[in-house]
Amino acid sequence: MRNPAKTPLISVIVPTYERSTMLPRALDSIFSQTWPNVEVVVVDDNIPGSHWEAETAAVLEPYQARPNFKYLKTTGKTGGGAARNFAFRHCNGDYVAFLDDDDRFLPDKLEKQFQFMQEHDLDGSYHDVKWVDSNEKLVELRTMDYTDDYSTES
């Protein structure tokens, strides 16, 4: 087991908009990571005063007491990119990962991705995406083999 004091902090940004019921699965997948030093930053992009904002706040209440958990709110309906950028400015991590509110991480996602970056001296990386239905049946596997390798360029 790593010493969390010496393990880089990875911030995971989770933007959410009108999908409060999906948040627990996403958040629990982050809190279940094998990587021991994680900050979770949820950015609520719901319209202030809406029932969606109230539902999101209620769903997030049990997570509020967790260490390294932040709940941020935008001005509402800014869009996924703007919400992620807003949250990025509030992260404390040495590295940042993104997870949509309707997705989840496999338990060793952060650890494997960080190790890969260290082994290949990379500052950033991305990975394949697997879509499954509600019965966990594979719907699509999207591999990222269509991109170029820029890892050796200066």
Short mmCIF file of C-alpha atoms in Angstrom, two decimals:
data_model
loop_
_atom_site.label_atom_id
_atom_site.label_comp_id
_atom_site.label_asym_id
_atom_site.label_seq_id
_atom_site.Cartn_x
_atom_site.Cartn_y
_atom_site.Cartn_z
CA MET A 1 0.00 0.00 0.00
CA ARG A 2 1.24 3.45 -0.86
CA ASN A 3 1.75 6.14 1.73
CA PRO A 4 -1.04 8.64 0.84
CA ALA A 5 1.11 11.53 2.09
CA LYS A 6 3.61 10.76 -0.68
CA THR A 7 1.08 9.65 -3.26
CA PRO A 8 0.04 12.34 -5.74
CA LEU A 9 -3.47 13.65 -5.33
CA ILE A 10 -5.77 12.96 -8.27
CA SER A 11 -8.78 15.27 -8.54
CA VAL A 12 -11.81 13.80 -10.29
CA ILE A 13 -14.23 16.34 -11.71
CA VAL A 14 -17.85 15.22 -12.03
CA PRO A 15 -20.13 17.71 -13.80
CA THR A 16 -23.83 17.10 -13.30
CA TYR A 17 -26.95 18.43 -14.96
CA GLU A 18 -30.45 17.04 -14.40
CA ARG A 19 -29.22 13.54 -13.51
CA SER A 20 -29.05 13.52 -9.72
CA THR A 21 -30.24 9.92 -9.47
CA MET A 22 -27.16 8.73 -11.36
CA LEU A 23 -24.62 10.52 -9.17
CA PRO A 24 -24.29 7.91 -6.38
CA ARG A 25 -23.08 5.23 -8.79
CA ALA A 26 -20.52 7.58 -10.30
CA LEU A 27 -19.31 8.87 -6.94
CA ASP A 28 -19.17 5.44 -5.33
CA SER A 29 -16.99 4.26 -8.22
CA ILE A 30 -14.55 7.07 -7.43
CA PHE A 31 -14.55 6.41 -3.69
CA SER A 32 -13.92 2.71 -4.40
CA GLN A 33 -10.71 3.35 -6.31
CA THR A 34 -7.54 1.44 -5.45
CA TRP A 35 -5.70 4.75 -5.73
CA PRO A 36 -5.59 6.04 -2.13
CA ASN A 37 -5.36 9.80 -2.63
CA VAL A 38 -8.38 11.17 -4.49
CA GLU A 39 -10.25 14.47 -4.40
CA VAL A 40 -13.81 14.47 -5.75
CA VAL A 41 -15.12 17.73 -7.19
CA VAL A 42 -18.80 17.68 -8.16
CA VAL A 43 -19.90 20.70 -10.16
CA ASP A 44 -23.65 21.26 -10.23
CA ASP A 45 -24.70 22.95 -13.48
CA ASN A 46 -28.42 22.91 -12.70
CA ILE A 47 -30.36 26.14 -12.74
CA PRO A 48 -30.25 27.73 -9.26
CA GLY A 49 -33.54 27.29 -7.41
CA SER A 50 -34.70 24.46 -9.69
CA HIS A 51 -35.97 21.14 -8.39
CA TRP A 52 -32.93 19.56 -10.09
CA GLU A 53 -30.58 21.64 -7.96
CA ALA A 54 -32.51 20.67 -4.81
CA GLU A 55 -32.46 16.98 -5.76
CA THR A 56 -28.74 17.10 -6.49
CA ALA A 57 -28.02 18.76 -3.15
CA ALA A 58 -30.08 16.09 -1.36
CA VAL A 59 -28.28 13.25 -3.16
CA LEU A 60 -24.88 14.78 -2.32
CA GLU A 61 -25.64 15.39 1.36
CA PRO A 62 -24.22 12.02 2.56
CA TYR A 63 -20.97 12.71 0.68
CA GLN A 64 -20.42 16.17 2.18
CA ALA A 65 -18.64 14.86 5.28
CA ARG A 66 -16.11 12.86 3.29
CA PRO A 67 -12.57 14.21 3.19
CA ASN A 68 -11.45 15.60 -0.15
CA PHE A 69 -15.02 16.18 -1.37
CA LYS A 70 -16.10 19.47 -2.91
CA TYR A 71 -19.54 20.49 -4.10
CA LEU A 72 -19.52 23.49 -6.42
CA LYS A 73 -22.33 25.24 -8.25
CA THR A 74 -22.20 27.15 -11.52
CA THR A 75 -24.57 29.93 -12.48
CA GLY A 76 -26.61 27.19 -14.14
CA LYS A 77 -26.82 25.62 -17.57
CA THR A 78 -23.31 26.71 -18.57
CA GLY A 79 -22.61 23.43 -20.38
CA GLY A 80 -20.30 20.51 -19.67
CA GLY A 81 -17.09 22.16 -20.86
CA ALA A 82 -17.63 25.38 -18.91
CA ALA A 83 -18.64 23.42 -15.81
CA ARG A 84 -15.47 21.31 -16.04
CA ASN A 85 -13.32 24.43 -16.49
CA PHE A 86 -14.99 26.06 -13.49
CA ALA A 87 -14.32 22.98 -11.35
CA PHE A 88 -10.74 22.73 -12.60
CA ARG A 89 -9.97 26.09 -11.01
CA HIS A 90 -11.02 24.65 -7.64
CA CYS A 91 -9.03 21.41 -7.78
CA ASN A 92 -6.06 20.71 -5.51
CA GLY A 93 -4.83 17.63 -7.34
CA ASP A 94 -1.49 17.01 -8.96
CA TYR A 95 -3.49 15.30 -11.73
CA VAL A 96 -7.07 15.68 -12.93
CA ALA A 97 -9.49 13.08 -14.27
CA PHE A 98 -13.02 13.56 -15.54
CA LEU A 99 -16.09 11.40 -14.97
CA ASP A 100 -19.57 12.21 -16.25
CA ASP A 101 -22.46 11.84 -13.83
CA ASP A 102 -23.92 8.90 -15.76
CA ASP A 103 -20.64 6.96 -15.97
CA ARG A 104 -18.44 5.04 -13.57
CA PHE A 105 -14.81 4.09 -13.15
CA LEU A 106 -13.56 0.54 -12.87
CA PRO A 107 -11.97 0.08 -9.41
CA ASP A 108 -8.34 0.37 -10.57
CA LYS A 109 -8.83 2.97 -13.30
CA LEU A 110 -6.92 5.80 -11.64
CA GLU A 111 -4.10 3.55 -10.46
CA LYS A 112 -3.59 1.91 -13.85
CA GLN A 113 -3.75 5.19 -15.72
CA PHE A 114 -1.29 6.88 -13.36
CA GLN A 115 1.13 3.92 -13.58
CA PHE A 116 0.93 4.00 -17.37
CA MET A 117 1.73 7.71 -17.40
CA GLN A 118 4.68 7.19 -15.06
CA GLU A 119 6.06 4.25 -17.05
CA HIS A 120 5.92 6.26 -20.29
CA ASP A 121 6.90 9.66 -18.82
CA LEU A 122 3.59 11.25 -19.83
CA ASP A 123 1.90 14.33 -18.44
CA GLY A 124 -1.54 13.20 -19.62
CA SER A 125 -3.38 10.28 -21.12
CA TYR A 126 -6.75 8.95 -22.19
CA HIS A 127 -8.20 5.49 -22.52
CA ASP A 128 -10.70 3.32 -24.32
CA VAL A 129 -14.37 3.53 -23.40
CA LYS A 130 -16.70 0.60 -22.80
CA TRP A 131 -20.46 1.09 -22.90
CA VAL A 132 -22.68 -1.44 -21.17
CA ASP A 133 -26.44 -1.58 -20.77
CA SER A 134 -28.34 -1.84 -17.48
CA ASN A 135 -27.68 -5.61 -17.48
CA GLU A 136 -23.92 -5.06 -17.83
CA LYS A 137 -24.03 -6.39 -21.41
CA LEU A 138 -21.41 -4.81 -23.67
CA VAL A 139 -23.03 -2.40 -26.10
CA GLU A 140 -19.92 -0.83 -27.62
CA LEU A 141 -16.18 -0.73 -27.08
CA ARG A 142 -14.66 2.44 -28.44
CA THR A 143 -10.90 2.15 -28.75
CA MET A 144 -8.76 5.24 -29.09
CA ASP A 145 -6.48 3.73 -31.71
CA TYR A 146 -7.36 6.39 -34.27
CA THR A 147 -5.23 9.07 -32.63
CA ASP A 148 -1.57 9.83 -33.20
CA ASP A 149 1.19 9.17 -30.69
CA TYR A 150 2.82 12.46 -29.76
CA SER A 151 4.61 11.13 -26.70
CA THR A 152 8.08 11.39 -28.27
CA GLU A 153 7.71 14.91 -29.62
CA SER A 154 9.26 17.79 -27.73
#
